[in-house]
Amino acid sequence: MALHHDPEKLHPIGTGDEKIPYDYDKAYPGQHDGSDSTSPGRPGTGSYDPILDRFTDAEVKRVVRKVDIRLVPLCGLMYCVSLLDRTNLSNAAIAGMTKELNLRTKNPDRYSVITLVFFITYVVAQPPTTILTRFFGPRIWLATITLLWGATMIGFGFVQDWTALVGLRLLLGVLEVQEERQLIIARVNQDRGDADLEKFSVKKWLGGATDWKIWAYGLCFGCATTVSYALAYFLPIILNQGLRYDTGTAQCLIAPPYAFAALVMIATGWFGDKYHQRGICVAFNAVLCIIGLAVMGWAYGDNRARYFGVFFATAGANANVPSVLTYQANNIRGQWKRAFCSATLVGLGALGGIVGSTVFRSQDSPTYIPGLSVAIGSQVVILITVGILTVFFKSDNKKADRGEKILEDSPSFRYTI
């Protein structure tokens, strides 16, 4: 039997031209318990799906591998490109941009203004782009905004005045919010099996706002991005002005902490998938970040120790981005609810970026205690929120097991702790 695959449907092709759509929710409605299954069935549901009887295990693995090969590298590359502007701004700052564009003013702090304005359009554009992405489709939408993003980035090279930089950052915010959200939704839809488009309903879309858990996920994400954005925008400056490394050395010292962060991401992701635990990964990353931030701020006088703290802070904050995303993805159902949740997550993540772009002030050099204190506080909020969610999830799962409650409109759904 030959196999045909596209990103949204999976079906066998028999001797005729008939197509059998592979829709998990229609084939086996309402099945998700947040765990994996060793028998054929919808990934992560533990449910049996008769459609997969038509395929051998080897054929299923081959198709899944094909999806991963086509989707993951492209999404990863696009996401990597979208992050370039966030890291290169701080690199440019210590390489001479602040002097050439006269950014060394304290009222207002022009560098903070430049980093902050990005998030204004980043947040405002979030709700309408949720619908526009669905309307135009990801192929046209992502290709278009990526092209426009590239043109905008080229424009940065011709800036002669700081006000022009502000305008370009505002435009960049419109072009990049969309890309991150759609990449997240595309990957989650592949895993959860509800990529088939439902008819748009404002009631369904806004209905997600009534679920307090969505705001809890968003709060965790915003607190995580508070630190990740702060490090992206200010780490080279902290290394240069706070730890007194020269410009060239500071530029080189940025990379190792992010390499370590990648390893932590992989390790926590593997642990979460293997043991079906999400909250503990989020909490672990928050604790790691707190330790790193504390060392950065209070090991004053020992630059090697402070730089060691950078590794933990960078790893904890950045590893929590995918950890929180998977935490919420495992614990919601429904296409438009997920779309609202994704928009909320990215929007609140942007608000975290606004906080992160303003708390590290030049007058607080070389210790940056106020900024580090805010960053530590954000991680404490994550720990408290995860603790509340964990207690709630365990309680509701027990009620569902006793038949006292139906979770997420599905009798078999269970929250992933």
Short mmCIF file of C-alpha atoms in Angstrom, two decimals:
data_model
loop_
_atom_site.label_atom_id
_atom_site.label_comp_id
_atom_site.label_asym_id
_atom_site.label_seq_id
_atom_site.Cartn_x
_atom_site.Cartn_y
_atom_site.Cartn_z
CA MET A 1 0.00 0.00 0.00
CA ALA A 2 1.38 3.38 -0.99
CA LEU A 3 1.22 6.31 1.36
CA HIS A 4 0.46 9.92 0.61
CA HIS A 5 1.05 12.71 3.08
CA ASP A 6 0.52 16.39 3.38
CA PRO A 7 0.87 18.52 6.54
CA GLU A 8 -2.83 18.40 7.42
CA LYS A 9 -4.13 15.04 6.23
CA LEU A 10 -2.85 11.51 6.21
CA HIS A 11 -4.60 8.86 4.16
CA PRO A 12 -3.87 5.63 2.33
CA ILE A 13 -4.21 5.52 -1.43
CA GLY A 14 -5.76 2.30 -2.62
CA THR A 15 -6.32 0.96 -6.10
CA GLY A 16 -8.75 3.77 -6.92
CA ASP A 17 -8.57 7.53 -6.50
CA GLU A 18 -10.47 7.65 -3.26
CA LYS A 19 -9.06 9.66 -0.35
CA ILE A 20 -9.75 8.82 3.24
CA PRO A 21 -9.12 11.88 5.43
CA TYR A 22 -7.22 11.14 8.58
CA ASP A 23 -9.04 13.16 11.20
CA TYR A 24 -8.38 11.97 14.73
CA ASP A 25 -11.28 13.76 16.35
CA LYS A 26 -13.81 12.40 13.84
CA ALA A 27 -12.36 8.91 13.77
CA TYR A 28 -12.17 8.63 17.53
CA PRO A 29 -13.79 11.74 19.06
CA GLY A 30 -12.86 13.21 22.40
CA GLN A 31 -9.83 11.10 23.18
CA HIS A 32 -6.94 12.66 25.03
CA ASP A 33 -5.46 11.85 28.40
CA GLY A 34 -2.05 13.47 28.04
CA SER A 35 -0.16 10.16 27.93
CA ASP A 36 1.50 8.15 25.23
CA SER A 37 0.40 4.77 23.94
CA THR A 38 2.39 1.85 22.68
CA SER A 39 -0.55 0.54 20.67
CA PRO A 40 -1.84 2.09 17.44
CA GLY A 41 -3.83 5.22 18.14
CA ARG A 42 -3.72 8.94 18.24
CA PRO A 43 -0.36 10.20 19.52
CA GLY A 44 -0.49 11.05 23.18
CA THR A 45 -4.05 9.83 23.79
CA GLY A 46 -3.68 6.20 24.77
CA SER A 47 -6.71 5.52 22.53
CA TYR A 48 -7.20 2.87 19.89
CA ASP A 49 -7.74 4.13 16.36
CA PRO A 50 -9.04 1.60 13.79
CA ILE A 51 -7.77 3.65 10.85
CA LEU A 52 -4.17 2.90 11.81
CA ASP A 53 -4.87 -0.82 11.43
CA ARG A 54 -4.34 -0.20 7.72
CA PHE A 55 -0.70 0.64 8.32
CA THR A 56 2.16 -1.36 9.72
CA ASP A 57 4.23 0.13 12.54
CA ALA A 58 7.07 0.66 10.09
CA GLU A 59 4.82 2.60 7.70
CA VAL A 60 3.50 4.79 10.49
CA LYS A 61 7.03 5.55 11.72
CA ARG A 62 8.14 6.35 8.19
CA VAL A 63 5.33 8.86 7.67
CA VAL A 64 5.89 10.47 11.07
CA ARG A 65 9.59 10.74 10.28
CA LYS A 66 8.74 12.37 6.95
CA VAL A 67 6.60 14.96 8.72
CA ASP A 68 9.37 15.68 11.22
CA ILE A 69 11.99 16.01 8.49
CA ARG A 70 9.86 18.43 6.50
CA LEU A 71 8.35 20.44 9.32
CA VAL A 72 10.80 20.67 12.21
CA PRO A 73 13.90 21.97 10.36
CA LEU A 74 11.88 24.58 8.47
CA CYS A 75 10.08 25.77 11.59
CA GLY A 76 13.33 25.78 13.52
CA LEU A 77 15.11 27.77 10.81
CA MET A 78 12.33 30.36 10.58
CA TYR A 79 12.19 30.72 14.35
CA CYS A 80 15.97 31.08 14.49
CA VAL A 81 15.86 33.83 11.87
CA SER A 82 13.06 35.61 13.74
CA LEU A 83 15.27 35.80 16.83
CA LEU A 84 18.15 37.53 15.08
CA ASP A 85 16.86 41.05 15.66
CA ARG A 86 16.49 40.42 19.38
CA THR A 87 20.07 39.37 19.92
CA ASN A 88 21.85 41.56 17.41
CA LEU A 89 20.44 44.79 18.84
CA SER A 90 22.41 44.36 22.06
CA ASN A 91 25.50 43.30 20.13
CA ALA A 92 25.25 46.43 18.01
CA ALA A 93 24.81 48.53 21.15
CA ILE A 94 28.23 47.67 22.57
CA ALA A 95 29.84 47.75 19.12
CA GLY A 96 29.17 51.47 18.66
CA MET A 97 25.45 51.91 17.89
CA THR A 98 24.71 53.76 21.13
CA LYS A 99 27.36 56.36 20.30
CA GLU A 100 26.62 56.71 16.60
CA LEU A 101 22.86 57.12 17.13
CA ASN A 102 23.23 59.14 20.33
CA LEU A 103 21.40 56.66 22.54
CA ARG A 104 23.28 57.54 25.72
CA THR A 105 20.55 59.60 27.33
CA LYS A 106 18.86 58.84 30.64
CA ASN A 107 15.59 60.77 30.15
CA PRO A 108 14.34 59.03 28.17
CA ASP A 109 16.62 56.00 27.99
CA ARG A 110 16.60 55.76 24.20
CA TYR A 111 17.93 52.22 24.08
CA SER A 112 15.10 51.02 26.33
CA VAL A 113 12.60 52.92 24.15
CA ILE A 114 13.92 51.18 21.04
CA THR A 115 13.65 47.75 22.62
CA LEU A 116 10.22 48.48 24.12
CA VAL A 117 8.34 49.84 21.06
CA PHE A 118 8.71 46.50 19.28
CA PHE A 119 6.28 44.94 21.74
CA ILE A 120 3.54 47.55 21.22
CA THR A 121 2.73 46.37 17.70
CA TYR A 122 3.74 42.83 18.67
CA VAL A 123 0.84 42.72 21.17
CA VAL A 124 -1.71 44.82 19.24
CA ALA A 125 -1.33 42.75 16.07
CA GLN A 126 -1.83 39.45 17.87
CA PRO A 127 -5.66 39.05 17.89
CA PRO A 128 -6.34 39.95 14.21
CA THR A 129 -3.45 37.87 12.93
CA THR A 130 -4.93 34.79 14.59
CA ILE A 131 -7.79 35.09 12.10
CA LEU A 132 -5.75 36.33 9.14
CA THR A 133 -3.42 33.35 9.37
CA ARG A 134 -6.38 31.00 9.12
CA PHE A 135 -7.89 33.01 6.26
CA PHE A 136 -4.81 33.15 4.02
CA GLY A 137 -3.24 29.85 5.11
CA PRO A 138 0.24 29.36 6.62
CA ARG A 139 2.03 28.83 3.28
CA ILE A 140 1.10 32.24 1.85
CA TRP A 141 1.06 34.04 5.18
CA LEU A 142 4.41 32.83 6.50
CA ALA A 143 6.16 33.30 3.17
CA THR A 144 4.85 36.86 2.84
CA ILE A 145 5.68 38.06 6.33
CA THR A 146 9.10 36.42 6.20
CA LEU A 147 9.87 38.30 2.99
CA LEU A 148 8.67 41.59 4.47
CA TRP A 149 10.59 40.87 7.67
CA GLY A 150 13.77 40.45 5.64
CA ALA A 151 13.19 43.75 3.82
CA THR A 152 12.65 45.50 7.15
CA MET A 153 15.86 44.05 8.58
CA ILE A 154 17.80 45.32 5.56
CA GLY A 155 16.38 48.76 6.32
CA PHE A 156 18.03 48.69 9.74
CA GLY A 157 21.40 48.89 8.03
CA PHE A 158 20.59 52.34 6.59
CA VAL A 159 19.40 53.98 9.80
CA GLN A 160 20.98 57.40 10.45
CA ASP A 161 18.85 58.52 13.40
CA TRP A 162 17.44 56.77 16.45
CA THR A 163 13.85 57.81 15.63
CA ALA A 164 14.05 55.87 12.34
CA LEU A 165 15.13 52.86 14.38
CA VAL A 166 11.98 53.25 16.51
CA GLY A 167 9.79 53.19 13.38
CA LEU A 168 11.45 50.08 12.02
CA ARG A 169 11.10 48.31 15.37
CA LEU A 170 7.37 49.07 15.35
CA LEU A 171 7.04 47.58 11.87
CA LEU A 172 9.10 44.57 12.93
CA GLY A 173 6.65 43.91 15.74
CA VAL A 174 3.79 43.56 13.25
CA LEU A 175 5.69 41.17 11.01
CA GLU A 176 7.06 38.92 13.79
CA VAL A 177 4.25 38.20 16.12
CA GLN A 178 2.45 36.35 13.51
CA GLU A 179 5.32 34.11 12.60
CA GLU A 180 5.99 32.78 16.09
CA ARG A 181 2.34 32.06 16.81
CA GLN A 182 1.71 30.22 13.55
CA LEU A 183 4.81 28.09 13.94
CA ILE A 184 3.64 27.06 17.39
CA ILE A 185 0.11 26.28 16.19
CA ALA A 186 1.37 24.34 13.17
CA ARG A 187 3.54 22.07 15.30
CA VAL A 188 0.90 21.55 17.98
CA ASN A 189 -1.76 20.73 15.40
CA GLN A 190 0.43 18.01 13.96
CA ASP A 191 0.73 16.45 17.38
CA ARG A 192 -2.87 16.91 18.56
CA GLY A 193 -4.62 15.96 15.29
CA ASP A 194 -7.16 18.79 14.98
CA ALA A 195 -5.61 20.71 12.12
CA ASP A 196 -8.78 20.55 10.02
CA LEU A 197 -10.23 24.05 9.97
CA GLU A 198 -13.38 24.62 11.97
CA LYS A 199 -15.79 27.35 10.92
CA PHE A 200 -14.76 30.56 12.62
CA SER A 201 -16.90 31.62 15.53
CA VAL A 202 -16.21 34.71 17.61
CA LYS A 203 -17.99 33.02 20.49
CA LYS A 204 -15.74 29.97 20.30
CA TRP A 205 -12.60 32.06 19.92
CA LEU A 206 -13.38 34.41 22.78
CA GLY A 207 -14.74 31.53 24.86
CA GLY A 208 -11.20 30.63 25.79
CA ALA A 209 -10.98 33.87 27.78
CA THR A 210 -13.29 32.39 30.42
CA ASP A 211 -10.83 29.60 31.26
CA TRP A 212 -8.57 30.85 34.06
CA LYS A 213 -5.96 28.21 33.22
CA ILE A 214 -5.21 29.90 29.89
CA TRP A 215 -4.29 33.07 31.76
CA ALA A 216 -2.18 31.02 34.16
CA TYR A 217 -0.22 29.56 31.23
CA GLY A 218 0.16 33.07 29.81
CA LEU A 219 1.41 34.36 33.15
CA CYS A 220 4.07 31.64 33.24
CA PHE A 221 5.09 32.42 29.68
CA GLY A 222 5.26 36.15 30.33
CA CYS A 223 7.42 35.61 33.40
CA ALA A 224 9.73 33.33 31.40
CA THR A 225 10.12 35.86 28.59
CA THR A 226 10.77 38.67 31.07
CA VAL A 227 14.15 37.10 31.73
CA SER A 228 14.83 35.69 28.25
CA TYR A 229 14.20 39.07 26.59
CA ALA A 230 16.14 40.94 29.27
CA LEU A 231 19.15 38.71 28.63
CA ALA A 232 18.75 38.99 24.86
CA TYR A 233 18.73 42.80 24.99
CA PHE A 234 21.13 43.45 27.86
CA LEU A 235 23.50 40.51 28.32
CA PRO A 236 26.26 41.96 26.07
CA ILE A 237 25.87 45.28 27.88
CA ILE A 238 26.06 43.58 31.29
CA LEU A 239 29.18 41.68 30.23
CA ASN A 240 30.74 44.83 28.80
CA GLN A 241 29.80 47.46 31.38
CA GLY A 242 28.98 45.32 34.42
CA LEU A 243 31.62 42.62 34.28
CA ARG A 244 34.10 44.96 32.49
CA TYR A 245 34.92 42.68 29.56
CA ASP A 246 36.10 44.45 26.41
CA THR A 247 33.74 44.58 23.43
CA GLY A 248 35.27 41.68 21.53
CA THR A 249 35.38 39.42 24.58
CA ALA A 250 31.81 40.30 25.55
CA GLN A 251 30.60 39.42 22.04
CA CYS A 252 32.29 36.02 22.26
CA LEU A 253 31.06 35.26 25.78
CA ILE A 254 27.41 35.50 24.72
CA ALA A 255 27.35 32.21 22.80
CA PRO A 256 28.36 29.59 25.43
CA PRO A 257 25.42 30.26 27.81
CA TYR A 258 22.96 29.81 24.94
CA ALA A 259 24.65 26.57 23.90
CA PHE A 260 24.19 25.34 27.46
CA ALA A 261 20.57 26.50 27.33
CA ALA A 262 20.02 24.32 24.25
CA LEU A 263 21.25 21.28 26.16
CA VAL A 264 18.91 22.03 29.06
CA MET A 265 16.01 22.44 26.62
CA ILE A 266 16.71 19.03 25.12
CA ALA A 267 17.13 17.37 28.51
CA THR A 268 13.93 18.79 30.03
CA GLY A 269 12.02 18.06 26.82
CA TRP A 270 13.19 14.45 26.85
CA PHE A 271 12.28 14.07 30.53
CA GLY A 272 8.85 15.58 30.03
CA ASP A 273 8.04 13.36 27.05
CA LYS A 274 9.34 10.18 28.66
CA TYR A 275 7.68 10.58 32.04
CA HIS A 276 4.64 12.63 30.93
CA GLN A 277 5.47 15.45 33.30
CA ARG A 278 5.37 19.11 32.34
CA GLY A 279 4.93 21.19 35.49
CA ILE A 280 8.04 19.81 37.15
CA CYS A 281 10.11 20.80 34.09
CA VAL A 282 8.77 24.36 34.24
CA ALA A 283 9.49 24.53 37.98
CA PHE A 284 13.01 23.11 37.55
CA ASN A 285 13.86 25.70 34.91
CA ALA A 286 12.53 28.51 37.12
CA VAL A 287 14.69 27.36 40.05
CA LEU A 288 17.72 27.10 37.76
CA CYS A 289 17.09 30.64 36.57
CA ILE A 290 16.74 31.96 40.14
CA ILE A 291 20.09 30.44 41.12
CA GLY A 292 21.79 31.97 38.10
CA LEU A 293 20.28 35.42 38.61
CA ALA A 294 21.25 35.41 42.29
CA VAL A 295 24.85 34.55 41.46
CA MET A 296 24.95 37.25 38.76
CA GLY A 297 23.81 39.91 41.21
CA TRP A 298 25.33 38.96 44.52
CA ALA A 299 28.69 37.46 43.60
CA TYR A 300 29.98 40.98 43.00
CA GLY A 301 33.74 41.15 42.71
CA ASP A 302 34.12 37.69 41.20
CA ASN A 303 33.47 38.03 37.48
CA ARG A 304 34.03 34.34 36.80
CA ALA A 305 31.32 33.39 39.30
CA ARG A 306 28.97 36.02 37.86
CA TYR A 307 29.56 34.71 34.36
CA PHE A 308 28.85 31.20 35.64
CA GLY A 309 25.52 32.54 36.90
CA VAL A 310 24.77 33.73 33.37
CA PHE A 311 24.75 30.08 32.22
CA PHE A 312 22.07 29.06 34.73
CA ALA A 313 19.95 32.18 34.20
CA THR A 314 20.06 31.88 30.40
CA ALA A 315 19.36 28.16 30.45
CA GLY A 316 16.47 28.37 32.90
CA ALA A 317 14.72 31.27 31.19
CA ASN A 318 15.09 30.04 27.62
CA ALA A 319 14.36 26.38 28.39
CA ASN A 320 11.08 27.45 29.94
CA VAL A 321 9.84 28.86 26.64
CA PRO A 322 9.25 25.41 25.06
CA SER A 323 8.42 23.92 28.47
CA VAL A 324 5.54 26.31 29.07
CA LEU A 325 4.33 25.93 25.48
CA THR A 326 4.09 22.16 25.82
CA TYR A 327 2.57 22.54 29.30
CA GLN A 328 -0.39 24.45 27.89
CA ALA A 329 -0.57 22.43 24.66
CA ASN A 330 -1.02 19.19 26.59
CA ASN A 331 -3.80 20.63 28.71
CA ILE A 332 -6.25 22.26 26.30
CA ARG A 333 -8.54 20.93 23.55
CA GLY A 334 -10.44 22.59 20.74
CA GLN A 335 -9.02 24.40 17.73
CA TRP A 336 -10.26 27.90 18.45
CA LYS A 337 -9.55 27.60 22.15
CA ARG A 338 -6.01 26.63 21.23
CA ALA A 339 -5.80 29.56 18.80
CA PHE A 340 -6.91 31.95 21.55
CA CYS A 341 -4.48 30.37 23.98
CA SER A 342 -1.59 30.66 21.52
CA ALA A 343 -2.42 34.31 20.89
CA THR A 344 -2.68 34.95 24.62
CA LEU A 345 0.62 33.22 25.30
CA VAL A 346 2.52 35.21 22.70
CA GLY A 347 0.78 38.43 23.74
CA LEU A 348 1.60 38.02 27.43
CA GLY A 349 5.06 36.86 26.41
CA ALA A 350 5.44 40.21 24.66
CA LEU A 351 4.36 42.01 27.81
CA GLY A 352 7.12 40.11 29.57
CA GLY A 353 9.43 41.49 26.91
CA ILE A 354 8.30 45.03 27.75
CA VAL A 355 9.20 44.46 31.39
CA GLY A 356 12.49 42.81 30.46
CA SER A 357 13.44 45.66 28.13
CA THR A 358 13.08 48.32 30.83
CA VAL A 359 14.30 46.84 34.14
CA PHE A 360 18.03 46.82 33.36
CA ARG A 361 19.05 50.46 33.46
CA SER A 362 22.45 51.91 32.75
CA GLN A 363 22.47 53.78 36.07
CA ASP A 364 22.25 50.44 37.92
CA SER A 365 25.58 49.26 36.49
CA PRO A 366 27.64 47.31 37.44
CA THR A 367 25.44 45.19 39.76
CA TYR A 368 22.00 45.74 38.14
CA ILE A 369 20.34 44.68 41.40
CA PRO A 370 16.89 46.22 40.63
CA GLY A 371 16.65 44.42 37.30
CA LEU A 372 17.88 41.13 38.72
CA SER A 373 15.41 41.41 41.60
CA VAL A 374 12.49 41.84 39.21
CA ALA A 375 13.74 38.89 37.17
CA ILE A 376 13.97 36.68 40.27
CA GLY A 377 10.48 37.75 41.32
CA SER A 378 9.10 36.68 37.93
CA GLN A 379 10.49 33.18 38.44
CA VAL A 380 8.93 32.97 41.90
CA VAL A 381 5.58 33.77 40.27
CA ILE A 382 6.12 30.82 37.90
CA LEU A 383 6.74 28.48 40.84
CA ILE A 384 3.58 29.64 42.63
CA THR A 385 1.46 29.36 39.47
CA VAL A 386 2.71 25.86 38.62
CA GLY A 387 2.02 24.81 42.20
CA ILE A 388 -1.60 26.01 41.96
CA LEU A 389 -2.10 24.33 38.57
CA THR A 390 -0.63 21.07 39.85
CA VAL A 391 -3.02 20.92 42.80
CA PHE A 392 -5.95 21.74 40.52
CA PHE A 393 -4.97 19.19 37.86
CA LYS A 394 -4.55 16.38 40.37
CA SER A 395 -7.89 17.16 41.98
CA ASP A 396 -9.77 17.32 38.67
CA ASN A 397 -8.12 14.16 37.33
CA LYS A 398 -9.30 12.27 40.40
CA LYS A 399 -12.83 13.62 39.94
CA ALA A 400 -12.76 12.54 36.30
CA ASP A 401 -11.53 9.07 37.28
CA ARG A 402 -14.52 8.75 39.62
CA GLY A 403 -16.88 9.91 36.88
CA GLU A 404 -17.77 13.09 38.73
CA LYS A 405 -16.49 15.52 36.12
CA ILE A 406 -15.79 15.72 32.37
CA LEU A 407 -12.59 17.58 31.51
CA GLU A 408 -12.21 19.72 28.39
CA ASP A 409 -15.45 18.31 26.90
CA SER A 410 -14.00 14.80 26.74
CA PRO A 411 -14.75 11.92 29.12
CA SER A 412 -11.29 10.41 28.55
CA PHE A 413 -9.25 13.60 28.83
CA ARG A 414 -6.85 13.93 31.75
CA TYR A 415 -4.59 16.85 32.56
CA THR A 416 -0.86 16.38 32.19
CA ILE A 417 0.62 17.31 35.56
#
